[in-house]
Amino acid sequence: MFKVSVLLDNDKILKEGKYDIRAIYYNVEKAYTDRGFIRDYDTPEGAMMFYGVNGWADNRGMMNASYFLRKQDWFMRYVRKWTGYENEQCKYKDTFGVVDILNSIKWADSVAGVI
């Protein structure tokens, strides 16, 4: 199973007033649900949690959604935490490998000289 959580900086979105906060949340949710993920719940800190139901086949949807969001003008500006979870390779199905997607992208961009 693949899961992903996205935590946005609501205060920054509202303070800047450049984008409609409802539109941002709608587009984040749509990025994952259009690719077969289900919005499960929001964490206590306010992160949206999505999960796939197709095992390894969800890897492609997760990567496509991540690529789509990363390319939006507003997303990288307002995302505070972006975490991926995967248990397809784990011995126990209640155990997940965790990837900090946000820091991985920032690291890759710095290596590539994008930042």
Coordinates of C-alpha atoms in Angstrom, one line a residue:
M1 CA 0.0 0.0 0.0
F2 CA 1.1 3.5 -0.8
K3 CA 0.1 6.5 1.4
V4 CA 0.9 10.1 1.3
S5 CA 0.3 13.0 3.6
V6 CA 0.4 16.7 2.7
L7 CA 0.6 19.5 5.3
L8 CA 0.1 23.0 4.0
D9 CA 1.0 26.3 5.6
N10 CA -2.5 27.7 6.1
D11 CA -1.2 30.9 7.8
K12 CA 1.1 31.7 4.9
I13 CA -1.6 31.0 2.3
L14 CA -4.0 33.3 4.1
K15 CA -1.5 36.0 5.0
E16 CA -0.2 36.3 1.4
G17 CA -3.7 36.2 -0.1
K18 CA -2.4 35.3 -3.5
Y19 CA -4.4 32.1 -3.9
D20 CA -7.8 30.9 -2.7
I21 CA -7.1 28.4 0.1
R22 CA -10.1 26.3 -0.9
A23 CA -8.8 26.0 -4.4
I24 CA -5.4 24.9 -3.2
Y25 CA -6.9 22.2 -1.0
Y26 CA -9.2 21.1 -3.8
N27 CA -6.3 20.9 -6.3
V28 CA -4.1 18.9 -3.9
E29 CA -7.0 16.5 -3.2
K30 CA -7.8 16.2 -6.9
A31 CA -4.1 15.5 -7.8
Y32 CA -4.3 12.3 -5.7
T33 CA -7.9 11.2 -6.2
D34 CA -7.7 11.6 -10.0
R35 CA -4.9 9.1 -9.8
G36 CA -6.8 6.5 -7.8
F37 CA -6.0 7.5 -4.2
I38 CA -8.7 7.9 -1.6
R39 CA -8.6 10.7 1.0
D40 CA -8.6 8.9 4.3
Y41 CA -8.5 11.5 7.0
D42 CA -6.7 14.6 8.2
T43 CA -4.0 14.1 10.9
P44 CA -4.2 16.0 14.2
E45 CA -1.7 18.5 12.8
G46 CA -3.9 19.1 9.8
A47 CA -2.2 17.1 7.1
M48 CA -4.4 15.5 4.4
M49 CA -3.8 11.7 4.2
F50 CA -4.4 9.7 1.0
Y51 CA -4.0 6.0 0.4
G52 CA -4.0 3.8 -2.6
V53 CA -5.7 0.4 -2.9
N54 CA -3.9 -1.1 -5.9
G55 CA -0.6 -2.2 -4.3
W56 CA 2.4 -1.6 -6.6
A57 CA 0.2 -0.1 -9.3
D58 CA -0.3 3.0 -7.0
N59 CA 3.4 3.8 -7.2
R60 CA 2.8 5.4 -10.7
G61 CA -0.2 7.4 -9.5
M62 CA 1.8 8.6 -6.5
M63 CA 4.7 9.7 -8.6
N64 CA 2.4 11.4 -11.2
A65 CA 0.6 13.3 -8.5
S66 CA 3.8 14.4 -6.9
Y67 CA 5.2 15.6 -10.2
F68 CA 2.0 17.5 -11.0
L69 CA 2.0 19.2 -7.6
R70 CA 5.7 20.0 -7.7
K71 CA 5.2 21.9 -10.9
Q72 CA 2.4 24.2 -9.6
D73 CA 3.5 27.7 -8.8
W74 CA 1.8 27.6 -5.4
F75 CA 2.5 24.1 -4.1
M76 CA 6.2 24.2 -3.2
R77 CA 5.7 27.7 -1.8
Y78 CA 3.0 26.5 0.7
V79 CA 3.7 22.9 1.5
R80 CA 5.2 22.4 5.0
K81 CA 5.4 18.6 5.1
W82 CA 5.0 16.1 2.3
T83 CA 5.6 12.5 3.3
G84 CA 5.2 9.2 1.4
Y85 CA 4.6 5.8 3.0
E86 CA 5.0 2.4 1.4
N87 CA 4.6 -1.1 2.8
E88 CA 4.8 -3.3 -0.3
Q89 CA 8.3 -4.2 0.5
C90 CA 7.8 -4.6 4.3
K91 CA 7.5 -8.0 5.9
Y92 CA 4.6 -6.9 8.1
K93 CA 1.7 -5.1 6.5
D94 CA 1.3 -2.7 9.5
T95 CA 4.9 -1.4 9.0
F96 CA 5.7 1.4 6.5
G97 CA 8.8 2.7 5.0
V98 CA 8.7 6.5 5.2
V99 CA 10.1 9.0 2.6
D100 CA 10.3 12.8 3.2
I101 CA 9.2 13.8 -0.3
L102 CA 9.6 17.5 0.3
N103 CA 13.2 17.2 1.5
S104 CA 14.0 14.7 -1.2
I105 CA 12.9 17.2 -3.9
K106 CA 14.7 20.1 -2.2
W107 CA 17.9 18.0 -2.1
A108 CA 17.6 16.9 -5.7
D109 CA 17.0 20.5 -6.8
S110 CA 20.0 21.8 -4.9
V111 CA 22.2 19.1 -6.4
A112 CA 20.9 19.9 -9.9
G113 CA 21.4 23.7 -9.3
V114 CA 17.7 24.5 -9.5
I115 CA 17.6 26.3 -6.2

